[in-house]
PDB file of C-alpha atoms in Angstrom:
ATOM      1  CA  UNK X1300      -7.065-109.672 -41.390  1.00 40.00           C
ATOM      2  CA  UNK X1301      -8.045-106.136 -40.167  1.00 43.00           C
ATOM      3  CA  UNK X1302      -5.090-104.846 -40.807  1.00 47.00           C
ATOM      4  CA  UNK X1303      -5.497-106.253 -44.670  1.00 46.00           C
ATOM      5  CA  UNK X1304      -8.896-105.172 -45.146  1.00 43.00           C
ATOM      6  CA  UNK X1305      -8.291-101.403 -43.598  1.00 47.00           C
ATOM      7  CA  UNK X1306      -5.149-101.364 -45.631  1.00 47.00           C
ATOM      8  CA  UNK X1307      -7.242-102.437 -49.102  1.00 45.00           C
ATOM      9  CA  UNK X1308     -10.256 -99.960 -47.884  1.00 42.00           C
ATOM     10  CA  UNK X1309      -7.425 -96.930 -47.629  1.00 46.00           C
ATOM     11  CA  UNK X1310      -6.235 -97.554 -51.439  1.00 46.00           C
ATOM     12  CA  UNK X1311      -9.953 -97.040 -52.626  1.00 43.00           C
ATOM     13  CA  UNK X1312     -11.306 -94.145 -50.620  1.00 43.00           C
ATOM     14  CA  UNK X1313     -11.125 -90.814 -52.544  1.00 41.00           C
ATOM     15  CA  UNK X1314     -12.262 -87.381 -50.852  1.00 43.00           C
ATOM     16  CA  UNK X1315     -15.550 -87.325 -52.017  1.00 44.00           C
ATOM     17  CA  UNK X1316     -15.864 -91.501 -50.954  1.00 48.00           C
ATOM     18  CA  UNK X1317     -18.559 -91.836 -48.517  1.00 48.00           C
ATOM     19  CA  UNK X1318     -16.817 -94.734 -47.039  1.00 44.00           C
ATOM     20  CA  UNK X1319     -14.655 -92.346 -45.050  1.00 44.00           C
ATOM     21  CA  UNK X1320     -17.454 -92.419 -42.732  1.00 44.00           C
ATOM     22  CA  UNK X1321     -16.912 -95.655 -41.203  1.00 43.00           C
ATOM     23  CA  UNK X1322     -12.894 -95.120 -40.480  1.00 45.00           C
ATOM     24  CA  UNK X1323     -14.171 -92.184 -38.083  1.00 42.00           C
ATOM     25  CA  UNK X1324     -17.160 -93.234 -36.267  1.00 42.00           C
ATOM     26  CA  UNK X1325     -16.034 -96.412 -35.003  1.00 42.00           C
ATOM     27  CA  UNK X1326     -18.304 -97.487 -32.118  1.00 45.00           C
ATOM     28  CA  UNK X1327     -17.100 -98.106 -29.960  1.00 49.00           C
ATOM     29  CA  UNK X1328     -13.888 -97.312 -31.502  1.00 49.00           C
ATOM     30  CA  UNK X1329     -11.491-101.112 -31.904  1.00 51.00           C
ATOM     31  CA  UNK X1330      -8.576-100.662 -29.740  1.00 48.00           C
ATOM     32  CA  UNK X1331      -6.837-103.276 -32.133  1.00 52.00           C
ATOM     33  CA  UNK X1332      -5.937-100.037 -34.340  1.00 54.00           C
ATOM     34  CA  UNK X1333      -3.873 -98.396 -32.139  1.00 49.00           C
ATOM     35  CA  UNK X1334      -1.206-100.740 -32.974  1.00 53.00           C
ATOM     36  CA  UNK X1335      -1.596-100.880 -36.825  1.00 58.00           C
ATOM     37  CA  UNK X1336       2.109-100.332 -38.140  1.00 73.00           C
ATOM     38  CA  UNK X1337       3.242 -96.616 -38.271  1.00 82.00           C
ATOM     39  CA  UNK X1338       3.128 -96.636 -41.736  1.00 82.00           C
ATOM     40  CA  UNK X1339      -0.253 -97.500 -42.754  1.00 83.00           C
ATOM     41  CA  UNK X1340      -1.351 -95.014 -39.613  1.00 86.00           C
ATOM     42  CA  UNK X1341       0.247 -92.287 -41.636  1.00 90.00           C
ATOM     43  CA  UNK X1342      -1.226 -93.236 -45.104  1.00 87.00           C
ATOM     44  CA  UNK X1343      -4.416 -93.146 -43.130  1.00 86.00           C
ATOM     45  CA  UNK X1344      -3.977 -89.740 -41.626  1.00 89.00           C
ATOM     46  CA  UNK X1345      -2.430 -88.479 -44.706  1.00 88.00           C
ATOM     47  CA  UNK X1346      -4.837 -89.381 -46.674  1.00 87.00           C
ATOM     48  CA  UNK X1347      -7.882 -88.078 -44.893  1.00 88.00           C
ATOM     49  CA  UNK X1348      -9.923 -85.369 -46.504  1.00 86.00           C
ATOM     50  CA  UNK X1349      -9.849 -82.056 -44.881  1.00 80.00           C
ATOM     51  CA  UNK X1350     -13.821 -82.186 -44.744  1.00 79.00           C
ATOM     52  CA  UNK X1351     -13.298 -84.875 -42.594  1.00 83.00           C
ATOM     53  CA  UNK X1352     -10.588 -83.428 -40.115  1.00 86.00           C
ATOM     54  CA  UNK X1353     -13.331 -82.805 -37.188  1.00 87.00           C
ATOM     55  CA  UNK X1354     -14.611 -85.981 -37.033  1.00 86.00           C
ATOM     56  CA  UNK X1355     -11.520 -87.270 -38.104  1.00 88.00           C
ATOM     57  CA  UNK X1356      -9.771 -85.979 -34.671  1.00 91.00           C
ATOM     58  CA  UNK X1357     -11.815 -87.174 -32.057  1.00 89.00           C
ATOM     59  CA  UNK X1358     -11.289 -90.963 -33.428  1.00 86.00           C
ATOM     60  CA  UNK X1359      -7.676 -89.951 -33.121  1.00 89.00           C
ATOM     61  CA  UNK X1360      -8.080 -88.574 -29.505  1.00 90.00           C
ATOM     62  CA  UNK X1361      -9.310 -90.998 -28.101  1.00 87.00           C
ATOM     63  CA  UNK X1362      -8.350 -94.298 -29.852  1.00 84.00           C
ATOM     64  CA  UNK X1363      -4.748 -93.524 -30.522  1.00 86.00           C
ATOM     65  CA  UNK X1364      -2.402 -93.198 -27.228  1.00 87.00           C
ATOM     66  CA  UNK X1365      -0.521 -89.708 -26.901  1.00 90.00           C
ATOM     67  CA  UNK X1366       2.716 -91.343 -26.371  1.00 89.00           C
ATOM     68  CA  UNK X1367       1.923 -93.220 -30.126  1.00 87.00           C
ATOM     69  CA  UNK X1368       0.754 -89.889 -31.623  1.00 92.00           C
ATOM     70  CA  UNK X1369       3.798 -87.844 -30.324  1.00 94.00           C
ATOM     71  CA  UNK X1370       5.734 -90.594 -32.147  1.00 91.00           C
ATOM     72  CA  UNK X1371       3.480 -90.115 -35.416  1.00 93.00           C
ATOM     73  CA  UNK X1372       3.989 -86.180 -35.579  1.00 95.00           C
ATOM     74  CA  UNK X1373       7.636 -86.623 -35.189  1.00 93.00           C
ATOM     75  CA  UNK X1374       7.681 -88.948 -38.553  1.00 92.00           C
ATOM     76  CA  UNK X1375       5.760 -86.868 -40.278  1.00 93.00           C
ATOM     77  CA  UNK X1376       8.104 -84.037 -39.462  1.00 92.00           C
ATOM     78  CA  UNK X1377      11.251 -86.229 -40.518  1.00 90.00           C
ATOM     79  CA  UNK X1378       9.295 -86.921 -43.853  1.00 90.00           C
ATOM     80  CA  UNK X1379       7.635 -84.162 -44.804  1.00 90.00           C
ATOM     81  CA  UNK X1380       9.859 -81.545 -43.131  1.00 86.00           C
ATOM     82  CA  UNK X1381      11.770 -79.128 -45.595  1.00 78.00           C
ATOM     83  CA  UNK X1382       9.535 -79.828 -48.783  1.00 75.00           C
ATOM     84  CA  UNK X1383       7.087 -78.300 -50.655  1.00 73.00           C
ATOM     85  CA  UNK X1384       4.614 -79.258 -48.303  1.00 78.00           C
ATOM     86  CA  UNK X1385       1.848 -78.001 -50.973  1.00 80.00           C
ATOM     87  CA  UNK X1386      -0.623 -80.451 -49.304  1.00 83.00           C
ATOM     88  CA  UNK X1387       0.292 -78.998 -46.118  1.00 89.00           C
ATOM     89  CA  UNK X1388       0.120 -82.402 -44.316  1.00 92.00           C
ATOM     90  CA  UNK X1389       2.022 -81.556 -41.417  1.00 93.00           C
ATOM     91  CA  UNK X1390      -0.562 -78.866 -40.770  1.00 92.00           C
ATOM     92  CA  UNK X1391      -2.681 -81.774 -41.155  1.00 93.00           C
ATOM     93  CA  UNK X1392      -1.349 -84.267 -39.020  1.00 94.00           C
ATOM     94  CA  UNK X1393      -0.655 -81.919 -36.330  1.00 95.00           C
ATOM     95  CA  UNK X1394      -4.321 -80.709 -36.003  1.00 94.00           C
ATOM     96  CA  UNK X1395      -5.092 -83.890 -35.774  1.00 94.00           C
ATOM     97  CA  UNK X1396      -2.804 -85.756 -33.497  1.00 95.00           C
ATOM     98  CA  UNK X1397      -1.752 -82.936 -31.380  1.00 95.00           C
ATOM     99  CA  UNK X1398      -2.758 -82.422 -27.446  1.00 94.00           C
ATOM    100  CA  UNK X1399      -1.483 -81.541 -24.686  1.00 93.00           C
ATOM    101  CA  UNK X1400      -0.353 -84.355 -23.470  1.00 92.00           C
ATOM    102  CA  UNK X1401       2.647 -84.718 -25.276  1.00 93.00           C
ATOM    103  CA  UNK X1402       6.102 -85.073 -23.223  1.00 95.00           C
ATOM    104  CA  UNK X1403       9.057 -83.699 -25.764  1.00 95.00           C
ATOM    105  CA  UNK X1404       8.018 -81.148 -28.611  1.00 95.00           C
ATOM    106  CA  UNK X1405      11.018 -81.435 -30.729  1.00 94.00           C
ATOM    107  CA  UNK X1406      10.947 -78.767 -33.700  1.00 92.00           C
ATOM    108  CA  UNK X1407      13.875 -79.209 -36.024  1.00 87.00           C
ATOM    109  CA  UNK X1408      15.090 -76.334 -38.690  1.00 84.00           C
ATOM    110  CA  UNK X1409      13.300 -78.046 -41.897  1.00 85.00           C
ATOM    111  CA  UNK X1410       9.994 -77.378 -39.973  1.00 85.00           C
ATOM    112  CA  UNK X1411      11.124 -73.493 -39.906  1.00 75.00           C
ATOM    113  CA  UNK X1412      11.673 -73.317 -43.477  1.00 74.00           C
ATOM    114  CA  UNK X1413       7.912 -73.608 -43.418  1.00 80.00           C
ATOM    115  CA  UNK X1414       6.184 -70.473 -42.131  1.00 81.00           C
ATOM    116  CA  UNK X1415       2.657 -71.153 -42.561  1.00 85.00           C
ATOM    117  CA  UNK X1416       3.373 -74.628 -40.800  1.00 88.00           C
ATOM    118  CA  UNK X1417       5.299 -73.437 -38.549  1.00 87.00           C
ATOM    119  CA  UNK X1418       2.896 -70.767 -37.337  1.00 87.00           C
ATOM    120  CA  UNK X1419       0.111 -73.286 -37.138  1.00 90.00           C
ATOM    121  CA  UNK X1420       2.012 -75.327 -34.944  1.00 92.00           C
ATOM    122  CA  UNK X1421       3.158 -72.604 -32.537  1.00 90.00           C
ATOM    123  CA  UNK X1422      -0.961 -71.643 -32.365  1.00 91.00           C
ATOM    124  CA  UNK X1423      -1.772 -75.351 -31.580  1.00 92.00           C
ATOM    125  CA  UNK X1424       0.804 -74.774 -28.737  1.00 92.00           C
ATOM    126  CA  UNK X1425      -0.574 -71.582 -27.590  1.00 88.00           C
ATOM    127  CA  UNK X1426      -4.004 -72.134 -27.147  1.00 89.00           C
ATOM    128  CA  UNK X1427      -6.531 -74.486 -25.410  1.00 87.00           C
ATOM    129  CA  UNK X1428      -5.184 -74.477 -22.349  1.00 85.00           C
ATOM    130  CA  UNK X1429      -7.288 -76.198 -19.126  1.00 85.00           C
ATOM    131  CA  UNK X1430      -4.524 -77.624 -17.133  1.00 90.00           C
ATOM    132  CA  UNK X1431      -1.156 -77.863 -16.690  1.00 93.00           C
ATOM    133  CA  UNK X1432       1.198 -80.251 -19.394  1.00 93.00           C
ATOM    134  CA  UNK X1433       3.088 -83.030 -18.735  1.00 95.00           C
ATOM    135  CA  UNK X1434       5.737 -81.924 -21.337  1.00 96.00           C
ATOM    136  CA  UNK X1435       9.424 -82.476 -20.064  1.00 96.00           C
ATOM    137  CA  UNK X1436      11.278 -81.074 -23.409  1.00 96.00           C
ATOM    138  CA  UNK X1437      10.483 -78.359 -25.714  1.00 96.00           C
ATOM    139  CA  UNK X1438      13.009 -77.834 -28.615  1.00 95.00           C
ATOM    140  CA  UNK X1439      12.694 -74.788 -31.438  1.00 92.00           C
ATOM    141  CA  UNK X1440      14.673 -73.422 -33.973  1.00 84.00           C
ATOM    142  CA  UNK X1441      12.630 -70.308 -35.658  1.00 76.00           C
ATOM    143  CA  UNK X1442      13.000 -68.135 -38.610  1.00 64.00           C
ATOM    144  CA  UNK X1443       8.963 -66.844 -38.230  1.00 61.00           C
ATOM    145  CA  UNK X1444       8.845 -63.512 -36.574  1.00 65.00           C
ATOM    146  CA  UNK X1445       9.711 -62.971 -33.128  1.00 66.00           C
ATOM    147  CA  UNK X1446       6.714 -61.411 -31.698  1.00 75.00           C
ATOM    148  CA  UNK X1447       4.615 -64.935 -33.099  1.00 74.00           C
ATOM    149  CA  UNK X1448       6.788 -66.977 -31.608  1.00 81.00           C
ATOM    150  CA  UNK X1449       7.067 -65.717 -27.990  1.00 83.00           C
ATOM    151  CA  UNK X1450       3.031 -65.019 -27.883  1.00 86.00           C
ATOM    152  CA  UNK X1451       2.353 -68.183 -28.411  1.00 88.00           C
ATOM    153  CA  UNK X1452       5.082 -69.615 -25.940  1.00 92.00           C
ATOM    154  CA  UNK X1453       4.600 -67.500 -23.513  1.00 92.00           C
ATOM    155  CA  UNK X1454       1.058 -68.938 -22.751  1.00 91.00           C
ATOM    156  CA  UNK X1455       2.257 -73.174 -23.577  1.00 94.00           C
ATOM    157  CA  UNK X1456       5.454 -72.510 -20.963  1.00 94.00           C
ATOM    158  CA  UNK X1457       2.597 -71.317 -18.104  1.00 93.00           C
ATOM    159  CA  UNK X1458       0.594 -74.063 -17.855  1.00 94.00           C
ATOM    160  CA  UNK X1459       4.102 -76.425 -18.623  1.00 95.00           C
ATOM    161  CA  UNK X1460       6.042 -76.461 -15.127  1.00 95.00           C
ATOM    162  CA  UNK X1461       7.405 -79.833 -15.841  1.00 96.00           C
ATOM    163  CA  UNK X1462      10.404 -79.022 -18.312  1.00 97.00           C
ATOM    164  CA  UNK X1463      13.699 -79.629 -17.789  1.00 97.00           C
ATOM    165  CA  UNK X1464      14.751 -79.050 -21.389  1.00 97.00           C
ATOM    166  CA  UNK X1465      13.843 -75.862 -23.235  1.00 97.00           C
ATOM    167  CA  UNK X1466      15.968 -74.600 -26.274  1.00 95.00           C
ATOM    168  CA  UNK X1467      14.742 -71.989 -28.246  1.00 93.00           C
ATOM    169  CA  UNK X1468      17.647 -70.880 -30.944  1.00 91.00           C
ATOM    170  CA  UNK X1469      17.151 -68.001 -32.463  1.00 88.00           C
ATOM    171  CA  UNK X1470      13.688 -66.078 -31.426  1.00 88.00           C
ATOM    172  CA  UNK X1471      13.681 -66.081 -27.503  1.00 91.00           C
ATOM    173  CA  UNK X1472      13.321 -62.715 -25.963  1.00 92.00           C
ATOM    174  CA  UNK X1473      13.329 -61.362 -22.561  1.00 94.00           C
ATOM    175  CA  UNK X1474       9.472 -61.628 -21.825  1.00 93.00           C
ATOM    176  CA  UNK X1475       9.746 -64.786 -22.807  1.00 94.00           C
ATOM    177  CA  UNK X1476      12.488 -65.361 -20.349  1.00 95.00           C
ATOM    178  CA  UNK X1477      10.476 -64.277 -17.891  1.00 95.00           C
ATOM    179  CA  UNK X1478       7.285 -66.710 -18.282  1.00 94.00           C
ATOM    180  CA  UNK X1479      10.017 -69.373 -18.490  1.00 96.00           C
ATOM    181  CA  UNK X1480      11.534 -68.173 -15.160  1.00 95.00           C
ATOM    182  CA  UNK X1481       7.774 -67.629 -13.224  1.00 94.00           C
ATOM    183  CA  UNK X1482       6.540 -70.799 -14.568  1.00 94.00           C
ATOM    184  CA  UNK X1483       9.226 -73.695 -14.895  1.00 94.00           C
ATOM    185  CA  UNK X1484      10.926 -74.380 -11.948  1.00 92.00           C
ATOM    186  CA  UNK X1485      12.559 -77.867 -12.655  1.00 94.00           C
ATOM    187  CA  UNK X1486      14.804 -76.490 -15.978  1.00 95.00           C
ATOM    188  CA  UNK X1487      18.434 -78.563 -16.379  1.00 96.00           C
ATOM    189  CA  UNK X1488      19.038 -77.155 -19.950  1.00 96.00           C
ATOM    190  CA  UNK X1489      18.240 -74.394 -21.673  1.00 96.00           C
ATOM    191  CA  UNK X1490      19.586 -73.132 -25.243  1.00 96.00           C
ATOM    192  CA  UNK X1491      18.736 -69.490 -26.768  1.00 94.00           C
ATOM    193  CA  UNK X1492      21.560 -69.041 -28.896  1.00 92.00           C
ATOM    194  CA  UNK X1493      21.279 -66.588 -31.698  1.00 91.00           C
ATOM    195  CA  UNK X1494      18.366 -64.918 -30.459  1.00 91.00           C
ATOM    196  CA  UNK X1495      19.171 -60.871 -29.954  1.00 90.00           C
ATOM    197  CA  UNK X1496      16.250 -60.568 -28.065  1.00 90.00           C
ATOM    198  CA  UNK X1497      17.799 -61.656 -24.933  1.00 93.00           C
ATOM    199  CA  UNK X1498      19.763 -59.670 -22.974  1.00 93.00           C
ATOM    200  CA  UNK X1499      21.200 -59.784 -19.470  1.00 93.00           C
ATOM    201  CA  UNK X1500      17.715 -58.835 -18.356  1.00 94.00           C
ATOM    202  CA  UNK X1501      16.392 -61.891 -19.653  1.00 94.00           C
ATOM    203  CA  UNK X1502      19.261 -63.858 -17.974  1.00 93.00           C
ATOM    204  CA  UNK X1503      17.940 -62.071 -14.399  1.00 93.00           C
ATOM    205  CA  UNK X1504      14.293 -63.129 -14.965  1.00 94.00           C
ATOM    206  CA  UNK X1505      15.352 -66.635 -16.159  1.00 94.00           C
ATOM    207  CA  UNK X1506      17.172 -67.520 -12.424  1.00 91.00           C
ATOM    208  CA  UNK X1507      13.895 -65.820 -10.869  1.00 85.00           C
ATOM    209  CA  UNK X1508      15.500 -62.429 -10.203  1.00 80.00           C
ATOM    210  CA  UNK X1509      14.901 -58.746 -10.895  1.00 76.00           C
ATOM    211  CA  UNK X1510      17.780 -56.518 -12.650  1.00 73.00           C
ATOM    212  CA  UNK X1511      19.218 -54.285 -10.729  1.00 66.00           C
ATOM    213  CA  UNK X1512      17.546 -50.972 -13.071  1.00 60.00           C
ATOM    214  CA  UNK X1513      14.473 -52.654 -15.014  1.00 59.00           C
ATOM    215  CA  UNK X1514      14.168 -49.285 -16.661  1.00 50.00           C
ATOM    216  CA  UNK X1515      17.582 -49.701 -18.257  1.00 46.00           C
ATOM    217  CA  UNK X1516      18.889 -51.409 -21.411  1.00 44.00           C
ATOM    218  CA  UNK X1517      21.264 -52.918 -21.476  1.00 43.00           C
ATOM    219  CA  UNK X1518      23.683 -53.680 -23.899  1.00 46.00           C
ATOM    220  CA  UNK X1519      24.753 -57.103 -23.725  1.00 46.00           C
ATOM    221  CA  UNK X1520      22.993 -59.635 -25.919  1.00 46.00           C
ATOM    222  CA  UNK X1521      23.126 -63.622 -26.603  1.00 43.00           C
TER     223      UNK X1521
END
C-alpha cells in the first residue's frame, strides 16, 4: 500500500508542488523505503526538483543504505550514460546519493563523453574528506583534462588505503602514481593504459621507490 500511494504521489508532484515537502522530511524517516523497487527509487530521485536537492540528500543519507545507493548511481550511469544528459541527472543523482562510503567506483567511457558530469563527479570524489574510505575498486576511463583528473584523485586515493583495484586508462600521471604508491598499500591490479603521463618514474613511485635521477626525464612512456 505504501509503495502504491508513494508511487501515485510521484506522478502528481511538479517542481513548484509543495507536496515535495513531505517525501524529504520524513520523521523519523520509514525504513520500509529503503527497499522500494529500484525503479520507482530512481523516478523518485529523478524527479526531484533541484530546489529541493539539500533537503533532498540528507533523507537519502541516512534512510537509504550505501551499499543500495552505490547500486542506484551505477543504474543511473548504465541509463543515462552517453546521452544528452540535458537534465543533467547523473549530476543529480550523484550529489545526492554519493558518500564516501562506497566500495567500487566504476566509471565507464559513456560517462567521459560527458565533461561537465564527469568533472562533477571527480569533485564529489575529491573533496570532503574526514576519514579514510572503505572503497576496494576504483575504475576510470577519462577524456577531461589531465591536470582535473589527477587533482581530484590525488586527494580520494589518500584517505582510500583499502584498494586493490585501481585502473585509470588514459589520464594517470606520475604524481598521481605517487599518491597511489604512498597511500594504497594492498593494490592487486592496476590499469593506466594510454595515459602518456606516466613514465618509468611513475612506475618507481608506484612499487614505493625513488628513480635512480628524479631530476631526469625520461623517455619511456605507457
Amino acid at each position: 500500500t505504501k509503495l502504491i500511494l508513494l508511487d501515485s504521489l510521484l506522478q502528481e508532484m511538479t517542481e513548484e508542488d509543495d507536496r515535495w515537502r513531505f517525501l524529504v522530511r520524513f520523521e523519523p524517516t520509514p525504513r520500509s523505503l529503503v527497499y522500494l523497487s529500484e525503479e520507482v527509487m530512481m523516478s523518485i530521485i529523478q524527479d526531484i526538483p533541484r530546489l529541493k536537492t539539500s533537503s533532498a540528500r540528507r533523507w537519502t543519507i541516512t534512510s537509504i543504505p550505501p551499499r543500495v545507493r552505490e547500486r542506484l548511481l551505477e543504474l543511473f550511469m548504465k541509463k543515462f550514460g552517453g546521452m544528452n544528459d540535458h537534465r543533467k541527472i547523473i549530476q543529480k543523482a550523484w550529489s545526492l546519493l554519493y558518500t564516501h562510503q562506497m566500495n567500487c567506483i566504476d566509471l565507464p567511457s559513456t560517462i567521459s563523453t560527458d565533461q561537465t558530469t564527469l568533472k562533477s563527479i571527480l569533485t564529489y570524489l575529491g573533496s570532503g574528506h574526514h576519514d579514510d574510505t572503505p572503497t576496494t575498486v576504483f575504475r576510470l576511463i577519462s577524456v577531461v583534462g589531465v591536470e582535473e583528473v589527477n587533482t581530484s584523485l590525488k586527494k580520494f586515493m589518500m584517505y582510500s588505503p583499502c584498494l586493490v583495484e585501481i585502473q585509470v586508462r588514459r589520464s594517470a600521471t606520475d604524481d598521481l602514481l605517487r599518491a597511489i604508491g604512498e597511500s594504497c598499500c594492498s593494490l592487486e591490479v592496476v590499469n593506466f593504459a594510454r595515459s602518456p603521463g606516466v613514465t618509468d618514474a611513475g612506475m618507481y613511485y608506484l612499487l614505493g621507490d625513488k628513480p635512480e635521477d628524479e631530476d631526469s626525464p625520461m623517455d619511456r612512456t605507457c
